[in-house]
Structure formats: C-alpha cells, structure tokens
Coordinates of C-alpha atoms in Angstrom, one line a residue:
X1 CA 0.0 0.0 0.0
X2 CA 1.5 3.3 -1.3
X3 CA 2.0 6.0 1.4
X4 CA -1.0 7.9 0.0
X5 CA -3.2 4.9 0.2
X6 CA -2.6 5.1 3.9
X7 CA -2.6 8.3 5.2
X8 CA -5.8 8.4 3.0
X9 CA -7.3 5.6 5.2
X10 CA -6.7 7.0 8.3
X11 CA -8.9 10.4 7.5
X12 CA -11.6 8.2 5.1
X13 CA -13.4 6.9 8.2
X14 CA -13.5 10.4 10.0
X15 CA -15.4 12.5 7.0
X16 CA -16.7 9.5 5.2
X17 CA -20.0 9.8 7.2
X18 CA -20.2 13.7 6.8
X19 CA -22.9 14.9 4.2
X20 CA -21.0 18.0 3.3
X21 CA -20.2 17.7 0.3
X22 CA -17.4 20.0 -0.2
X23 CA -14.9 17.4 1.6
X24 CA -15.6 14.0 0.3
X25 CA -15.0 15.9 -2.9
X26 CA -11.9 16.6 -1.8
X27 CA -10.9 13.6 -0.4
X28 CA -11.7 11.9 -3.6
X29 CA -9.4 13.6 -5.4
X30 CA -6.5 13.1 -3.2
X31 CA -7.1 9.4 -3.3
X32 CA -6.0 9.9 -7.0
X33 CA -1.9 8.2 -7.5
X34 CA 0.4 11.1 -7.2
X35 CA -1.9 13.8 -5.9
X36 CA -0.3 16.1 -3.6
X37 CA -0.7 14.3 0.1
X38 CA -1.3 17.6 2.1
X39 CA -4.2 17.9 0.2
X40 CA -5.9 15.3 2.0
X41 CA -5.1 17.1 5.4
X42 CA -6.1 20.5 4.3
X43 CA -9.4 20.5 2.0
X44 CA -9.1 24.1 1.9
X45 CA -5.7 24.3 0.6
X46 CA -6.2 22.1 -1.4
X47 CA -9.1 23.6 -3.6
X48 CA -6.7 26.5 -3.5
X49 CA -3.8 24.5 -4.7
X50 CA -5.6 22.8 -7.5
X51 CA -7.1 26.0 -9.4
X52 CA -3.9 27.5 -9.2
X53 CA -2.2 24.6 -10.9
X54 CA -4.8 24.6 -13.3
X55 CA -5.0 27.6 -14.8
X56 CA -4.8 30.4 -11.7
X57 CA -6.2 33.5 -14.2
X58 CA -9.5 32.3 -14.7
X59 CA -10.2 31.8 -11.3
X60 CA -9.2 35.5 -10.2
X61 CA -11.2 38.2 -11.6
X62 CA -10.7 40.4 -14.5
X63 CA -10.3 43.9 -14.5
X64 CA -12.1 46.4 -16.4
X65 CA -10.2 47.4 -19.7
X66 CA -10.4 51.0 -18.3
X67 CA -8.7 50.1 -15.1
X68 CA -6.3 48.2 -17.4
X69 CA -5.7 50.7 -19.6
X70 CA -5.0 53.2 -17.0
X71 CA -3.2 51.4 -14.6
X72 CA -0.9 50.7 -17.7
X73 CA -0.3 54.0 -18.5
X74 CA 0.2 55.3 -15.5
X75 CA 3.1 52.7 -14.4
X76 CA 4.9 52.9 -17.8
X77 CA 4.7 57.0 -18.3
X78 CA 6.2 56.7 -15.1
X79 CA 8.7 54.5 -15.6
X80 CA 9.6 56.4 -19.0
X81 CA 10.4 59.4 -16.9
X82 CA 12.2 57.5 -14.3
X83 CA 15.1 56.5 -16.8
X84 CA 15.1 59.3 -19.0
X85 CA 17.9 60.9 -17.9
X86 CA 19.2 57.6 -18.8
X87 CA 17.8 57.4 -22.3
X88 CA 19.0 61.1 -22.9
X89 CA 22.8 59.8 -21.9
X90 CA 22.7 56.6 -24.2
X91 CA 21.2 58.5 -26.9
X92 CA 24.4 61.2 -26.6
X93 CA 26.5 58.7 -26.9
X94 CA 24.9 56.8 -30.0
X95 CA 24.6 60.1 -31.9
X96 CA 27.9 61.6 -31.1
X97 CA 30.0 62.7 -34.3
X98 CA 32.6 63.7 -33.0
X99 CA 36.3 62.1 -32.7
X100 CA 37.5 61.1 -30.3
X101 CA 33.7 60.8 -28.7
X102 CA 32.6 63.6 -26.1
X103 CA 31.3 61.3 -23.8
X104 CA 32.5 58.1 -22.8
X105 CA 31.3 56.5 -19.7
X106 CA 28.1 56.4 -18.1
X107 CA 29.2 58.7 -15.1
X108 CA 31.3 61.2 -16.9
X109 CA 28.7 61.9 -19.4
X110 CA 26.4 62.5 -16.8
X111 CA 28.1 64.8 -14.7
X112 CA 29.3 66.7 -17.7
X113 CA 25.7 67.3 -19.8
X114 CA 24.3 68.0 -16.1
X115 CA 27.4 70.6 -15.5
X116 CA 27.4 72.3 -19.6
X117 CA 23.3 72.2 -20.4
X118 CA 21.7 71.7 -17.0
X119 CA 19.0 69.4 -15.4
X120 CA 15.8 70.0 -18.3
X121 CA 17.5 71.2 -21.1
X122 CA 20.2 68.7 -21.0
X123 CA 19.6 65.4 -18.9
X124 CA 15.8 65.7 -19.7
X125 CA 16.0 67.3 -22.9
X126 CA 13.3 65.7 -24.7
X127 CA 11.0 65.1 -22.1
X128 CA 7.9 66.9 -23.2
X129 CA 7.7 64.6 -26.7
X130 CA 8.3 61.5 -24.5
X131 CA 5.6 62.2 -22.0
X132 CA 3.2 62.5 -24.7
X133 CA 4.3 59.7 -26.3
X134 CA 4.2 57.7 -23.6
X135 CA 1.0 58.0 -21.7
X136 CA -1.4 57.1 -25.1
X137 CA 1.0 54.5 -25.9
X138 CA 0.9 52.8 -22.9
X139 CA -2.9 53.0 -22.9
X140 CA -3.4 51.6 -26.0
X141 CA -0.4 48.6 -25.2
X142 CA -2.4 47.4 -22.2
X143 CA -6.0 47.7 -24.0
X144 CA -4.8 45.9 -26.7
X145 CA -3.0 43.5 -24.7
X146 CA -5.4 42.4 -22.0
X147 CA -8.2 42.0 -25.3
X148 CA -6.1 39.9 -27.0
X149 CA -4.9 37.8 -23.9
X150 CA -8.3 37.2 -22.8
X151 CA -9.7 36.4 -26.4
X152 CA -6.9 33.5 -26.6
X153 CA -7.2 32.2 -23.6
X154 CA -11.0 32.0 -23.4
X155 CA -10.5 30.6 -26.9
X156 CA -8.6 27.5 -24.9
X157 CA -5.2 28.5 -26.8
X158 CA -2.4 27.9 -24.8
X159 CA -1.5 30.5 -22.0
X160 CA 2.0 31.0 -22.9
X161 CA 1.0 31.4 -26.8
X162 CA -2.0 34.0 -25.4
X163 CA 1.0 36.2 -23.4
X164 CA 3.7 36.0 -26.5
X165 CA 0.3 37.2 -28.7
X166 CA -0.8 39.8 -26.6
X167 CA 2.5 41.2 -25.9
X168 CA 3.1 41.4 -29.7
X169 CA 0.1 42.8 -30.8
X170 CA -0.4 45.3 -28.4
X171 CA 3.5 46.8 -29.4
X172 CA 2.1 47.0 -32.9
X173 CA -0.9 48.7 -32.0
X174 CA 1.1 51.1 -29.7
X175 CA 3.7 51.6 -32.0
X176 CA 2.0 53.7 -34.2
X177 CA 1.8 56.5 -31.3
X178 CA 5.0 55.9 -30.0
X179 CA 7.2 55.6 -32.6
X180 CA 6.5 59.7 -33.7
X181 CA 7.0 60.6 -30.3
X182 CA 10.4 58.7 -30.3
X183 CA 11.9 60.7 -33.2
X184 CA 10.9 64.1 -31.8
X185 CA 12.2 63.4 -28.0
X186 CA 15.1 62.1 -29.7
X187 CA 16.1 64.4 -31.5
X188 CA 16.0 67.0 -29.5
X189 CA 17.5 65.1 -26.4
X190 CA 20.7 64.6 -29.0
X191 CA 20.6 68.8 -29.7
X192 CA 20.2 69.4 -25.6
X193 CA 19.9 73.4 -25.5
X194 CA 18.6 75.5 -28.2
X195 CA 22.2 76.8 -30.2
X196 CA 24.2 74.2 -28.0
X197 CA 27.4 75.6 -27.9
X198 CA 28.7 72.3 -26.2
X199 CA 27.7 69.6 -28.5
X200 CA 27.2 69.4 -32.4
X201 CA 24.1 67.0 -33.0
X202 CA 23.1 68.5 -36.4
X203 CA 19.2 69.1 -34.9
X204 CA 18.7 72.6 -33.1
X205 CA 14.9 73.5 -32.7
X206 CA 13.3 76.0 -30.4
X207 CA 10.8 73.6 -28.6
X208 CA 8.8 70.4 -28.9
X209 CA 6.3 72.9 -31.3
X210 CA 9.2 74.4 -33.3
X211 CA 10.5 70.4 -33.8
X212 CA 7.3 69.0 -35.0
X213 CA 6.7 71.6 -37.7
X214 CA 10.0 71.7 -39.1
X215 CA 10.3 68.1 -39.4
X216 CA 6.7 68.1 -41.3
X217 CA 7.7 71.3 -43.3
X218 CA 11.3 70.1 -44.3
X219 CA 11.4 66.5 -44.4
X220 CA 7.6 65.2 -44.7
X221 CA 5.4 63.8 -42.6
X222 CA 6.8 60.2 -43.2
X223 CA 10.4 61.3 -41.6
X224 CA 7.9 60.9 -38.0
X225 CA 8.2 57.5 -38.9
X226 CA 12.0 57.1 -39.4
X227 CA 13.5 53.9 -38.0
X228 CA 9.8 52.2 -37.6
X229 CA 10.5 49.0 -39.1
X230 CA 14.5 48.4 -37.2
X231 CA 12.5 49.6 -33.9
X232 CA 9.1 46.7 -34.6
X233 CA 11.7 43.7 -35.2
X234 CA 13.4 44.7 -31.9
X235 CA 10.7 46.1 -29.6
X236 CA 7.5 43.1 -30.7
X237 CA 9.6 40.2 -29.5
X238 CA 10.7 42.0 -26.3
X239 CA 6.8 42.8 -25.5
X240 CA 6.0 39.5 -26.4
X241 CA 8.7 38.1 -24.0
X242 CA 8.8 40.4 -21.0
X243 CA 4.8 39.8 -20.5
X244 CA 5.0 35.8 -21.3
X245 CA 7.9 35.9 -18.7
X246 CA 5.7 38.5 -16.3
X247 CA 2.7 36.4 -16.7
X248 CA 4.3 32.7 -15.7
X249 CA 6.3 34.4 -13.0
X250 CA 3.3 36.0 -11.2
X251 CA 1.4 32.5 -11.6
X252 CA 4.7 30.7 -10.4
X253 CA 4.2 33.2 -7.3
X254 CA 1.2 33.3 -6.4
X255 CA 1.3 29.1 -6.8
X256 CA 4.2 29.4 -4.0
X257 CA 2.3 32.0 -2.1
X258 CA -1.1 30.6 -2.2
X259 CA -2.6 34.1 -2.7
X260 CA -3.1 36.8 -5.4
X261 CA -1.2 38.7 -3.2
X262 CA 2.2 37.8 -3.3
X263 CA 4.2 41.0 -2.0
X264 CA 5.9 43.8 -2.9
X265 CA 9.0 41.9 -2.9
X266 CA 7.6 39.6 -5.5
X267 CA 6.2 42.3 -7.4
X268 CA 9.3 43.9 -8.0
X269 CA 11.4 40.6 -8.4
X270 CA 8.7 39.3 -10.9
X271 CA 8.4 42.7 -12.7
X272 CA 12.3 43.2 -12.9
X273 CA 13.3 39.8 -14.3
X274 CA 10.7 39.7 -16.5
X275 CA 11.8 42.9 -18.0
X276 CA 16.0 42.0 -17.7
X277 CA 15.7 38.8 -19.4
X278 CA 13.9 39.9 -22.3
X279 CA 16.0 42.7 -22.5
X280 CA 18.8 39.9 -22.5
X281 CA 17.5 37.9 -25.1
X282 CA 16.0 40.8 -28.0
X283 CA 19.8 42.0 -27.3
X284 CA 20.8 41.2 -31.0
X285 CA 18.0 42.9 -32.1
X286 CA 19.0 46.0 -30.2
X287 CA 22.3 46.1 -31.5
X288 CA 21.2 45.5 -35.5
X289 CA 19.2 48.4 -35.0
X290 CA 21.5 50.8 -33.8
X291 CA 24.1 50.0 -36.0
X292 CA 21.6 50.5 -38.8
X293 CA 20.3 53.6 -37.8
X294 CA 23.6 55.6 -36.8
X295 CA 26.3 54.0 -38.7
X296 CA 24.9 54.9 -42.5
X297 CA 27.2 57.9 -42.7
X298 CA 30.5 59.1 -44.4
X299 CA 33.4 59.6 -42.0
X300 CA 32.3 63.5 -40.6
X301 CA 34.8 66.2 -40.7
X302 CA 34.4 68.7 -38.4
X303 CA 37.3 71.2 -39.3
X304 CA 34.9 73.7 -41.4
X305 CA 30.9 74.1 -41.9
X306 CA 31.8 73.5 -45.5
X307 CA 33.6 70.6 -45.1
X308 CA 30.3 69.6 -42.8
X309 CA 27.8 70.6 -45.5
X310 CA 29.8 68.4 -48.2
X311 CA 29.8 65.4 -45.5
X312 CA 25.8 65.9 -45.3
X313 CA 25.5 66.1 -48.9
X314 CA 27.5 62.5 -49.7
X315 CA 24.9 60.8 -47.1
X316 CA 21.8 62.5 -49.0
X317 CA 23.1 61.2 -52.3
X318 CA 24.3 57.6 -50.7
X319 CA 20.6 57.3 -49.0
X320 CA 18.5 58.4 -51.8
X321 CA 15.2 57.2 -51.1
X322 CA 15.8 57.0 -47.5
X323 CA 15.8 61.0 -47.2
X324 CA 12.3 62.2 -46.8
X325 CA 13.1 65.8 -47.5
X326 CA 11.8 66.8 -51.5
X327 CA 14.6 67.4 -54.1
X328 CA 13.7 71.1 -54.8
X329 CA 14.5 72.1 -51.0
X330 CA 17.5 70.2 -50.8
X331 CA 20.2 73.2 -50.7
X332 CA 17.6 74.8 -47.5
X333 CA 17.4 71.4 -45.5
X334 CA 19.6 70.6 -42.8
X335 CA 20.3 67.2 -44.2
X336 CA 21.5 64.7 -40.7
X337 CA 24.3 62.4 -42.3
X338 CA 24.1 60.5 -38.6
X339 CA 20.7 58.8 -38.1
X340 CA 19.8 58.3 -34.8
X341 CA 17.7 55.8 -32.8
X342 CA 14.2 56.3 -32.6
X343 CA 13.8 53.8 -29.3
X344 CA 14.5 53.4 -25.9
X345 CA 18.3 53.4 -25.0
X346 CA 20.0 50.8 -27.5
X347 CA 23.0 49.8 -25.8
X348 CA 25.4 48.9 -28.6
X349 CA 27.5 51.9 -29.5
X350 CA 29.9 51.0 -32.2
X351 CA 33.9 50.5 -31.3
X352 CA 36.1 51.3 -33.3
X353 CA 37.3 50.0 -36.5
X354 CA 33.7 47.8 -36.4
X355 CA 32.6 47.6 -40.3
X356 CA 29.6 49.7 -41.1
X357 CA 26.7 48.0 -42.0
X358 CA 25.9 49.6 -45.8
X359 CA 22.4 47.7 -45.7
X360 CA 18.8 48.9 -44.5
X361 CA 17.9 45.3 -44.2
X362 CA 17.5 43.7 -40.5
X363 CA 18.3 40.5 -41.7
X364 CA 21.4 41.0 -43.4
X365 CA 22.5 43.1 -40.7
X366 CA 22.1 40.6 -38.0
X367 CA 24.1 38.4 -40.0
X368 CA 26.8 40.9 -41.2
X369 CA 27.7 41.9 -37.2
X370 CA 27.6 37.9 -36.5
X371 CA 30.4 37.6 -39.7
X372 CA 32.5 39.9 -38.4
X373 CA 32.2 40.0 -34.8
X374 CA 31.2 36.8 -33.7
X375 CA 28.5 36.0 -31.2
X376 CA 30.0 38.5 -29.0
X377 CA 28.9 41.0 -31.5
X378 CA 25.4 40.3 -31.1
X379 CA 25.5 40.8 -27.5
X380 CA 27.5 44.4 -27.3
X381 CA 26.1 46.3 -24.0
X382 CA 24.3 43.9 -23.0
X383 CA 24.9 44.7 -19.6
X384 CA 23.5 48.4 -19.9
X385 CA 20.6 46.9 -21.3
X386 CA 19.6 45.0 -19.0
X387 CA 19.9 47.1 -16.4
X388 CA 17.6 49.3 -17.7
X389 CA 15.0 47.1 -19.3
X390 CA 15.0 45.5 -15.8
X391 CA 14.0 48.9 -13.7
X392 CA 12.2 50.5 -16.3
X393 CA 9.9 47.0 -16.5
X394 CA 10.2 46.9 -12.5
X395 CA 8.7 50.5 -12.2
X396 CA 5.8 50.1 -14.9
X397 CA 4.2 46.5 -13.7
X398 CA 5.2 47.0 -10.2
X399 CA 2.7 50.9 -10.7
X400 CA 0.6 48.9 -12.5
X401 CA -0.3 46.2 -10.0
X402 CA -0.6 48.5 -7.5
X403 CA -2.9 50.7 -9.2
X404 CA -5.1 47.9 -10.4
X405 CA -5.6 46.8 -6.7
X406 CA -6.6 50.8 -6.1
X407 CA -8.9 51.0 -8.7
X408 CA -10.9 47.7 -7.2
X409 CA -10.9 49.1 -3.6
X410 CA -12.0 52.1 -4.9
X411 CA -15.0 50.8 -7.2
X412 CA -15.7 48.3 -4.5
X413 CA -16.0 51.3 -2.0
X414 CA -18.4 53.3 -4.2
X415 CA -20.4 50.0 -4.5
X416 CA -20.9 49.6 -1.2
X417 CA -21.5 53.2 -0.8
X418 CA -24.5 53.5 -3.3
X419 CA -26.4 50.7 -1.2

C-alpha cells in the first residue's frame, strides 16, 4: 500500500459519514496516484492549490479594460520618466559625431551634460515629446493586450501562446503613437539646448512645437516615422517576451504563495526579471538596430561648416530614397548624415574599427555583425541593457499592480456606498 493509500485511510473513516459535500470531494481527489498528500489534510488548501495549478487566471477576476488601460499607463509613463535621464545619456553617446567621442562612460557623461546644459535642457531634454508619447502609448499597449490575452485564452489557446500574442500585438498597436514621439524626443535630447554651444548633434529646434513643424515642413510627414520597421523587429519580440515571462512568473508566485497577493518583494522581483531577461535575449535585435540607424554615414569632418555641409550632402546622395526631405529644397534642409535611434536606450555603441553595416535590411544586418564580430557581436552592451529594461519593467508593472488593486478598492467602496 503506497503512502497515500494510507494516510488516505486513516482520514476516510472520520469525514466518510459527513454529508458536506465539499470534503468527500476533496478527499476523492486526493485518493487519485500522485496527488499532492497535504491535500488530504487540508481540503481548503487544497481547492486552492488545485485551481492554481490549473489555470490560476481564470479563477481570479478580470479587470475592467479601463482600469487596465490606466493602470498601464500610469506605471509605464512613469517608468519612461524615471530612466530618462538615462535614455538622454545613451542617446548622446549613440549620436555623437565627434572624434575622439565627447562622452564616454556612463558617469562622466552625466556629470558633464548636467554641468554644460543643465538638469531640463540637458539630462531631460526631450522630455515633453516622451511624455506625450508615452501616456497614449501605454494605454493603448495594455488595452490591446489584456483584449487579446483574454480572447486567446477563453478561446482554450495555450496561456503561454496567449501572453507571447498579446504582448506582440499590443506593441504593434502602440507603436504607431510611439514611434512619432520617439523621433521628436530624440532628436532633441541629441541637440540638448537650443544653439548648443557644447555639442554638435546637427538638430537645433526652439521647442517640442518648433521640432514637429519643421520636421513636417522640411522633411515630410513620413520622416515621424523614421526607424519604424528596425524599432518593430526589436521592440515586438521583447513585448512578447517580457509579459509571457511577467505572466508565468506571477502565476509561479502566487502558486508558492497561495494568494493573489504575493508581496511587494515579489512584485518587483517578478516585474524586474521579467523585463531584464527579455532585454537579455532581444539584445541582438538592439544592437542590428542601432548599428543600422547611426552607422549609415560618411566619416564626418568637423574642421569647417563646408567641409560639414559636403559630408551631409555625400549621405543624402548615398541614401536616396531613405531622405524624406523633397529634391527642390535640398540646398535649404539641414540634411542629418548621422541617423539616430528612434527607441529606448540601444546599448550597442559601435567600437572602433567595427565595419559599417551599408544595408537597410535587418536580416542582413544581424548576420553581417555575426560575420565579423562573432556571437560576442550580437550581444554588445548587453549589460546596460539589461539594467535598464530591468527597472524601467520593475517601475511600470510594479505601478501597474498596484494601481489595479486601487482601482478595485475604490470601485468596490463606491459600490458599497450607493447601497
């Protein structure tokens, strides 16, 4: 007789005579080979245990789409403006022209944009784009994602398939608001202060305003969308995989907890590795991108604004198409010979000597850095990376979980108030 068979018979003839039903329903299923023996001590936990195991978000209720939605915005804008100071540092030290590079290390270039262009115009140049990006993009990333998870998974798909989906579609859907807002706060977090007499980005616009209608006036409306398709083959798969990774952690937790809540330690430790190891992985991605996007560019001379306007006017002819701006104003537009990255920080600043990648393809990008640099290549800064994926995912589910708890109490409170 197996050790569940017998501490099975010892409780059987205690509760068998019972007519509540709730425990010889229990009981029955202990008696099952290799069910969990506690279970037959604890009905309670046990009922607990098993919906967990089975499938722990259908038991627990759904939130409104609006609670979602702003919950999700909330936590992301802030964690957006949490690391852009960060963002604003990375993005420096992407777009620099110059030789040897102004900025170098994380802390020096810090201190020194802080010290030359201040704490607004310099560390959080940028800010006012990225805010507005941020907020709507968010919104419509957790709308579209708790839809399409919920969809899948009544739909009996798989759970893991139904986060990897949801996660992916609802960067798509987002992308088209944040991707705009990207170019603008990026841009003018590369320029810092209006006439920057400190650094030499190529960009100098009076505000946010003055930014948006040159870019429309000068270069199209389609230069809003510059980068879009390096940024969706980098930014869909991390979506995907930081909220399959968030999801099964939570459940994971909660599982180990035996409760929905699980902690603020958990929170953050579930939100935070979620984010890092995504980061980790879409690495590759990261670093194809930025090499696409700020190495398409003639060597830069900087001894003479001629010299500077010739340099500018090899990169128009080289990128033909790419250039947005129309031919007849050519000679009036300040054409940039140094894209820059339309995303958060990418973390993969080129060293020296590394071959420029001459192709707008992804693909043959990802292959061309694996040629020449090895697997190594792939994974350049992937430290930085994942530092900041980590916190900046840490800060937005963390907010988000906690705001999603508000919003009940405070429904729930109004409920009870109205009776």
């Amino acid at each position: 007789m197996s050790l569940t068979s017998r501490v099975f018979s010892l409780f059987t003839p205690t509760d068998s005579s019972t007519s509540d039903s709730p425990a010889p329903a229990a009981f029955s299923t202990a008696a099952n080979p290799g069910d969990n023996v506690f279970n037959t001590v604890d009905p309670i936990r046990a009922e607990i245990g098993i919906h967990v195991q089975n499938n722990l978000e259908e038991e627990e209720p759904r939130p409104p789409y609006l609670h979602a939605m702003l919950a999700g915005a909330i936590g992301g804008t802030c964690g957006d403006m949490l690391m852009h100071s960060l963002d604003t540092v990375k993005t420096r030290q992407q777009g620099d022209p110059h030789f040897p590079p102004r900025y170098t290390s994380m802390t020096s270039s810090y201190t020194t944009i802080y010290r030359q262009e201040g704490f607004m115009r310099g560390l959080y140049g940028g800010v006012t784009p990225a805010l507005l990006g941020s907020f709507p993009g968010t919104l419509i990333f957790f709308g579209v994602y708790e839809f399409t998870k919920r969809r899948m998974l009544d739909a009996g798909v798989n759970a893991n398939v139904a986060y990897l989906s949801g996660g992916f579609f609802a960067d798509l859907a987002a992308s088209i608001v944040y991707v705009p807002s990207e170019v603008l706060k990026t841009r003018l977090q590369l320029q810092g202060r209006y006439n920057n007499p400190y650094f030499k980005s190529g960009y100098n616009y009076r505000s946010t305003g003055d930014a948006f209608r040159t870019i429309i006036r000068q270069e199209g409306f389609s230069a809003l969308f510059y980068g879009y398709k390096a940024t969706i083959f980098r930014d869909l798969p991390f979506s995907a995989l930081q909220f399959a990774f968030y999801e099964q952690e939570q459940r994971l937790a909660k599982e180990w907890v035996g409760s929905r809540d699980i902690g603020l330690g958990l929170e953050v430790l579930t939100a935070a590795t979620a984010g890092g190891m995504a980061g980790v992985i879409t690495c590759p991605m990261d670093v194809v991108k930025t090499r696409i996007q700020t190495q398409q560019n003639p060597d830069r001379k900087p001894s003479t604004s001629t010299s500077s306007r010739s340099a500018m006017d090899q990169a128009s002819a080289k990128d033909g198409p790419r250039q947005h701006a129309p031919s007849q104003t050519t000679s009036s537009l300040k054409t940039h010979s140094r894209p820059i990255s339309t995303s958060s920080p990418s973390t993969s600043v080129a060293p020296p000597g590394a071959p420029r990648l001459d192709t707008s393809s992804f693909f043959t990008g990802l292959r061309m850095i694996y040629q020449t640099e090895g697997f190594a290549g792939w994974f350049r800064g992937v430290g930085p990376r994942g530092v900041w994926t980590s916190i900046q995912s840490g800060t937005m589910l963390v907010m988000y979980q906690y705001l999603l708890k508000q919003l009940e109490t405070w429904q729930s409170t109004e409920a009870t108030g109205s009776l």
